[in-house]
Amino acid sequence: MYSEIKKQMPSILEAAGEIVCSASHITDCITAKAGDANFVTEYDVNVQNFLKEKLTALCPGALFFAEEQENDPLTDAPTFLIDPIDGTTNFIRGLGQSCISVGFYVNKKPVLGYIYQPYARELFYAYAGEGAYLAKNGKTTRLSRADVPLSGSLSAFGTDPYRKSTTGAETMRVAGELLARSLDIRRTGSAALDLINVAAGRCDLLYENLLSPWDFGAGRLIVEEAGGVVMRPDGKPLPMDRPSPILAGAPSACAEFLSEIGYRLND
Ligand code: IPD
Ligand code: CA
């Protein structure tokens, strides 16, 4: 099923990655969006337009739910969830820690997930029911992440930066708990990268107060197909049709998070 998308996606993402890696004068094309310190560049829009054009040719009639556009509510129709540059602030600052995230959903369920880190030329992908993989340097490896307790976890968290004036204190409470209860904490500045790090066993847990479906659309499938779990931090299922708080990681570490750290915000 969807064999043409599977065949073409690696080269489409590689070409989109070239737009990211060859970007110049980024600081001349930044626009502020709603919220605290939330930015978009012309490159975000260019990558999104490029992906939409290629994916429309591959899958005529498919819908798009994408970060840099106005979106209708997610429906059961085949839909691509796109974050053209996840880690936009990292991209603006030249940190080399950003990625392109494309999830493909049918009936609001994940079917395919792709996250491409263009600086490291790493392509992570998953097919529902068929596993998660990392393709790099011509070699493809199936991902199978270990279960670990919270005490043995390297824990990532996101800062919910665009609402930090209201949720920052809760973020830092959770970060403090994770620092105390796990090996150490990390903040990459890209939730999609955090999710592939969880899938690959580079990190063991991710928490963030709020992410959008385009941030986690691809990554949730990659984590789940690699043997991790993804949910809301109160243990409820992650919704795909609206922004949501997120907890992802090794099953044991996430279970301990739920019982010992918990989620204290209303959303
Ligand atoms: C953001 C990044 C960041 C996370 C934010 C996201 P963007 O996405 O994933 O790590 O903390 O919540 O919105 O804006 O760079 O695409
Ligand atoms: Ca983005």
Tab-separated table of C-alpha atoms and ligand atoms in Angstrom:
chain	number	residue	atom	x	y	z
A	1	MET	CA	0.000	0.000	0.000
A	2	TYR	CA	1.193	3.513	-0.792
A	3	SER	CA	4.259	2.057	-2.501
A	4	GLU	CA	4.865	5.137	-4.659
A	5	ILE	CA	5.027	7.404	-1.584
A	6	LYS	CA	7.412	4.948	0.097
A	7	LYS	CA	9.603	4.841	-3.014
A	8	GLN	CA	9.794	8.594	-3.590
A	9	MET	CA	9.923	10.021	-0.061
A	10	PRO	CA	13.665	9.590	0.574
A	11	SER	CA	14.643	11.659	-2.480
A	12	ILE	CA	11.907	14.252	-1.847
A	13	LEU	CA	13.141	14.731	1.721
A	14	GLU	CA	16.760	14.871	0.622
A	15	ALA	CA	15.893	17.672	-1.814
A	16	ALA	CA	13.905	19.491	0.898
A	17	GLY	CA	16.913	19.091	3.185
A	18	GLU	CA	19.075	20.846	0.601
A	19	ILE	CA	16.835	23.923	0.925
A	20	VAL	CA	17.513	23.901	4.678
A	21	CYS	CA	21.251	23.250	4.491
A	22	SER	CA	21.964	25.766	1.722
A	23	ALA	CA	19.968	28.597	3.354
A	24	SER	CA	21.726	31.943	3.650
A	25	HIS	CA	20.875	35.375	5.082
A	26	ILE	CA	18.265	33.689	7.275
A	27	THR	CA	18.045	36.650	9.638
A	28	ASP	CA	16.766	38.809	6.733
A	29	CYS	CA	13.624	36.712	6.259
A	30	ILE	CA	12.179	36.168	9.735
A	31	THR	CA	8.592	37.001	10.718
A	32	ALA	CA	7.192	36.817	14.251
A	33	LYS	CA	4.135	34.618	14.822
A	34	ALA	CA	1.620	34.678	17.677
A	35	GLY	CA	2.942	33.768	21.132
A	36	ASP	CA	6.247	34.262	22.953
A	37	ALA	CA	9.384	34.182	20.739
A	38	ASN	CA	7.706	32.242	17.908
A	39	PHE	CA	9.258	32.773	14.482
A	40	VAL	CA	8.896	31.659	10.879
A	41	THR	CA	11.361	32.229	8.032
A	42	GLU	CA	10.904	32.248	4.278
A	43	TYR	CA	12.728	28.904	4.255
A	44	ASP	CA	10.029	27.263	6.408
A	45	VAL	CA	7.456	28.390	3.840
A	46	ASN	CA	9.633	27.344	0.884
A	47	VAL	CA	10.172	23.836	2.272
A	48	GLN	CA	6.455	23.484	2.992
A	49	ASN	CA	5.496	24.605	-0.538
A	50	PHE	CA	8.091	22.279	-2.052
A	51	LEU	CA	6.746	19.302	-0.079
A	52	LYS	CA	3.133	20.096	-0.903
A	53	GLU	CA	3.891	20.288	-4.617
A	54	LYS	CA	5.793	16.966	-4.643
A	55	LEU	CA	3.303	15.156	-2.408
A	56	THR	CA	0.293	16.389	-4.404
A	57	ALA	CA	1.875	14.912	-7.532
A	58	LEU	CA	2.455	11.620	-5.682
A	59	CYS	CA	-0.908	11.421	-3.971
A	60	PRO	CA	-3.494	13.531	-5.835
A	61	GLY	CA	-6.383	14.591	-3.609
A	62	ALA	CA	-4.511	14.168	-0.329
A	63	LEU	CA	-5.034	16.960	2.219
A	64	PHE	CA	-2.386	18.860	4.127
A	65	PHE	CA	-2.281	19.816	7.797
A	66	ALA	CA	0.858	21.928	7.987
A	67	GLU	CA	2.484	24.396	10.343
A	68	GLU	CA	2.848	27.412	8.055
A	69	GLN	CA	-0.727	27.646	6.769
A	70	GLU	CA	-4.296	27.999	8.023
A	71	ASN	CA	-5.681	24.506	8.596
A	72	ASP	CA	-9.150	23.019	8.443
A	73	PRO	CA	-9.872	20.415	11.150
A	74	LEU	CA	-8.249	17.023	10.535
A	75	THR	CA	-10.658	14.627	8.788
A	76	ASP	CA	-10.619	10.916	7.943
A	77	ALA	CA	-9.309	11.704	4.448
A	78	PRO	CA	-5.685	10.863	3.565
A	79	THR	CA	-3.713	13.772	5.032
A	80	PHE	CA	-0.056	14.745	5.239
A	81	LEU	CA	0.924	16.357	8.567
A	82	ILE	CA	3.921	18.555	7.803
A	83	ASP	CA	6.376	20.491	9.896
A	84	PRO	CA	8.681	21.883	7.206
A	85	ILE	CA	11.368	22.898	9.714
A	86	ASP	CA	10.992	21.619	13.242
A	87	GLY	CA	13.464	23.578	15.327
A	88	THR	CA	13.013	26.915	13.550
A	89	THR	CA	14.843	28.879	16.253
A	90	ASN	CA	17.776	26.419	16.026
A	91	PHE	CA	17.720	26.939	12.244
A	92	ILE	CA	17.804	30.733	12.602
A	93	ARG	CA	20.720	30.470	15.044
A	94	GLY	CA	22.701	27.973	12.945
A	95	LEU	CA	22.668	25.278	15.611
A	96	GLY	CA	22.350	22.428	13.070
A	97	GLN	CA	19.593	20.773	15.131
A	98	SER	CA	16.462	20.937	12.986
A	99	CYS	CA	14.552	18.473	10.856
A	100	ILE	CA	11.720	17.992	8.397
A	101	SER	CA	8.749	15.988	9.638
A	102	VAL	CA	6.067	14.396	7.434
A	103	GLY	CA	3.358	12.074	8.753
A	104	PHE	CA	0.732	10.452	6.536
A	105	TYR	CA	-2.636	9.765	8.191
A	106	VAL	CA	-5.767	7.958	7.024
A	107	ASN	CA	-8.888	7.865	9.230
A	108	LYS	CA	-6.871	10.010	11.681
A	109	LYS	CA	-4.498	7.035	12.173
A	110	PRO	CA	-0.780	7.130	11.369
A	111	VAL	CA	0.160	5.117	8.294
A	112	LEU	CA	3.623	6.457	7.407
A	113	GLY	CA	6.049	8.687	9.310
A	114	TYR	CA	9.250	10.370	8.097
A	115	ILE	CA	11.705	12.621	9.921
A	116	TYR	CA	14.793	13.792	8.045
A	117	GLN	CA	17.724	15.443	9.834
A	118	PRO	CA	19.471	17.079	6.869
A	119	TYR	CA	22.689	18.117	8.637
A	120	ALA	CA	23.449	14.528	9.700
A	121	ARG	CA	21.738	13.078	6.583
A	122	GLU	CA	19.702	10.771	8.796
A	123	LEU	CA	16.306	9.571	7.569
A	124	PHE	CA	14.052	8.014	10.209
A	125	TYR	CA	10.858	6.408	8.980
A	126	ALA	CA	8.147	4.013	10.063
A	127	TYR	CA	5.284	2.143	8.392
A	128	ALA	CA	2.339	1.219	10.627
A	129	GLY	CA	2.697	-2.406	11.670
A	130	GLU	CA	5.980	-2.796	9.794
A	131	GLY	CA	8.574	-1.251	12.094
A	132	ALA	CA	10.740	1.859	12.343
A	133	TYR	CA	14.040	2.363	10.540
A	134	LEU	CA	17.066	4.639	10.287
A	135	ALA	CA	18.628	5.055	6.836
A	136	LYS	CA	22.082	6.632	6.858
A	137	ASN	CA	25.153	6.342	4.626
A	138	GLY	CA	23.458	3.785	2.391
A	139	LYS	CA	22.679	1.481	5.316
A	140	THR	CA	19.218	0.840	6.807
A	141	THR	CA	18.838	-0.320	10.417
A	142	ARG	CA	15.623	-1.431	12.091
A	143	LEU	CA	15.043	0.391	15.385
A	144	SER	CA	14.209	-1.552	18.517
A	145	ARG	CA	14.519	0.504	21.616
A	146	ALA	CA	15.110	-1.060	25.047
A	147	ASP	CA	12.767	-0.649	27.986
A	148	VAL	CA	14.477	1.203	30.849
A	149	PRO	CA	13.344	2.558	34.223
A	150	LEU	CA	13.274	6.291	34.880
A	151	SER	CA	16.428	5.979	37.020
A	152	GLY	CA	18.311	4.683	33.953
A	153	SER	CA	16.859	7.228	31.515
A	154	LEU	CA	18.347	10.195	29.728
A	155	SER	CA	15.313	12.500	29.717
A	156	ALA	CA	14.453	15.173	27.153
A	157	PHE	CA	11.957	17.925	27.740
A	158	GLY	CA	10.573	20.754	25.625
A	159	THR	CA	9.891	24.173	27.075
A	160	ASP	CA	6.522	24.941	25.406
A	161	PRO	CA	8.387	28.149	24.486
A	162	TYR	CA	5.570	30.049	22.792
A	163	ARG	CA	3.507	29.940	26.029
A	164	LYS	CA	6.411	30.118	28.453
A	165	SER	CA	4.931	33.106	30.294
A	166	THR	CA	2.060	30.909	31.489
A	167	THR	CA	3.463	27.346	31.510
A	168	GLY	CA	7.185	27.901	32.099
A	169	ALA	CA	7.023	27.277	35.860
A	170	GLU	CA	5.348	23.874	35.362
A	171	THR	CA	7.909	22.987	32.686
A	172	MET	CA	10.710	23.683	35.126
A	173	ARG	CA	9.003	21.681	37.903
A	174	VAL	CA	8.906	18.662	35.604
A	175	ALA	CA	12.471	19.278	34.396
A	176	GLY	CA	13.614	19.409	38.029
A	177	GLU	CA	11.873	16.104	38.790
A	178	LEU	CA	13.423	14.505	35.708
A	179	LEU	CA	16.879	15.764	36.680
A	180	ALA	CA	16.456	14.325	40.167
A	181	ARG	CA	14.953	10.989	39.132
A	182	SER	CA	16.776	10.130	35.889
A	183	LEU	CA	20.406	10.150	34.697
A	184	ASP	CA	20.312	13.696	33.277
A	185	ILE	CA	18.142	16.013	31.172
A	186	ARG	CA	18.413	17.380	27.592
A	187	ARG	CA	16.676	20.198	25.640
A	188	THR	CA	17.324	20.032	21.870
A	189	GLY	CA	14.923	22.718	20.587
A	190	SER	CA	13.180	20.291	18.211
A	191	ALA	CA	10.429	17.976	19.387
A	192	ALA	CA	10.641	15.836	16.243
A	193	LEU	CA	14.349	15.303	16.899
A	194	ASP	CA	13.523	14.428	20.504
A	195	LEU	CA	11.105	11.786	19.229
A	196	ILE	CA	13.622	10.173	16.873
A	197	ASN	CA	16.182	10.264	19.671
A	198	VAL	CA	13.683	8.353	21.826
A	199	ALA	CA	13.020	5.876	18.993
A	200	ALA	CA	16.743	5.304	18.459
A	201	GLY	CA	17.470	4.882	22.180
A	202	ARG	CA	19.647	8.016	22.240
A	203	CYS	CA	17.200	9.405	24.828
A	204	ASP	CA	14.620	7.496	26.827
A	205	LEU	CA	11.812	9.947	27.579
A	206	LEU	CA	10.316	13.191	26.230
A	207	TYR	CA	7.927	15.525	28.016
A	208	GLU	CA	6.445	18.811	26.764
A	209	ASN	CA	3.433	20.841	27.956
A	210	LEU	CA	2.081	21.431	24.451
A	211	LEU	CA	2.939	20.384	20.915
A	212	SER	CA	0.974	20.556	17.675
A	213	PRO	CA	-0.015	17.583	15.496
A	214	TRP	CA	2.609	18.539	12.887
A	215	ASP	CA	5.308	18.340	15.610
A	216	PHE	CA	4.436	14.775	16.620
A	217	GLY	CA	2.518	13.385	13.607
A	218	ALA	CA	5.485	11.453	12.193
A	219	GLY	CA	7.463	10.993	15.403
A	220	ARG	CA	4.727	9.225	17.339
A	221	LEU	CA	4.586	6.436	14.748
A	222	ILE	CA	8.380	6.116	14.663
A	223	VAL	CA	8.541	5.846	18.480
A	224	GLU	CA	5.669	3.354	18.657
A	225	GLU	CA	7.029	1.174	15.856
A	226	ALA	CA	10.436	1.174	17.602
A	227	GLY	CA	8.859	-0.221	20.791
A	228	GLY	CA	8.287	2.984	22.752
A	229	VAL	CA	5.020	4.472	23.973
A	230	VAL	CA	3.434	7.863	23.247
A	231	MET	CA	0.553	9.387	25.235
A	232	ARG	CA	-0.599	12.473	27.055
A	233	PRO	CA	1.298	12.973	30.341
A	234	ASP	CA	-1.898	12.138	32.251
A	235	GLY	CA	-1.907	8.706	30.573
A	236	LYS	CA	-4.758	9.456	28.135
A	237	PRO	CA	-4.351	8.741	24.389
A	238	LEU	CA	-2.618	11.418	22.342
A	239	PRO	CA	-5.207	13.206	20.169
A	240	MET	CA	-4.196	13.886	16.566
A	241	ASP	CA	-6.708	16.625	15.720
A	242	ARG	CA	-5.501	19.317	18.127
A	243	PRO	CA	-2.446	20.479	20.104
A	244	SER	CA	-1.676	18.281	23.100
A	245	PRO	CA	0.764	17.806	25.961
A	246	ILE	CA	2.987	14.795	25.286
A	247	LEU	CA	4.872	12.050	27.061
A	248	ALA	CA	6.903	9.575	24.999
A	249	GLY	CA	9.551	7.051	25.800
A	250	ALA	CA	10.459	3.686	27.222
A	251	PRO	CA	7.324	2.035	28.686
A	252	SER	CA	8.718	1.691	32.228
A	253	ALA	CA	10.119	5.221	32.372
A	254	CYS	CA	6.775	6.641	31.192
A	255	ALA	CA	4.817	4.558	33.732
A	256	GLU	CA	7.015	5.953	36.522
A	257	PHE	CA	6.546	9.471	35.144
A	258	LEU	CA	2.758	9.051	35.416
A	259	SER	CA	2.847	7.766	38.991
A	260	GLU	CA	5.673	9.923	40.406
A	261	ILE	CA	5.804	13.213	38.465
A	262	GLY	CA	2.360	13.645	36.934
A	263	TYR	CA	0.741	16.368	34.877
A	264	ARG	CA	-0.624	19.415	36.686
A	265	LEU	CA	-1.818	21.769	33.924
A	266	ASN	CA	-5.333	22.220	32.556
A	267	ASP	CA	-5.600	22.251	28.786
B	1	IPD	C1	9.032	23.748	18.168
B	1	IPD	C2	10.129	22.811	18.545
B	1	IPD	C3	10.478	22.975	20.006
B	1	IPD	C4	9.283	22.809	20.899
B	1	IPD	C5	8.161	23.699	20.464
B	1	IPD	C6	7.833	23.458	19.004
B	1	IPD	P1	9.049	24.712	15.697
B	1	IPD	O1	8.680	23.595	16.814
B	1	IPD	O2	9.750	21.482	18.291
B	1	IPD	O3	11.419	22.009	20.425
B	1	IPD	O4	9.660	23.117	22.215
B	1	IPD	O5	7.052	23.446	21.283
B	1	IPD	O6	6.767	24.282	18.619
B	1	IPD	O7	8.262	25.933	16.035
B	1	IPD	O8	10.512	24.934	15.782
B	1	IPD	O9	8.611	24.054	14.454
B	2	CA	CA	8.257	24.443	12.356
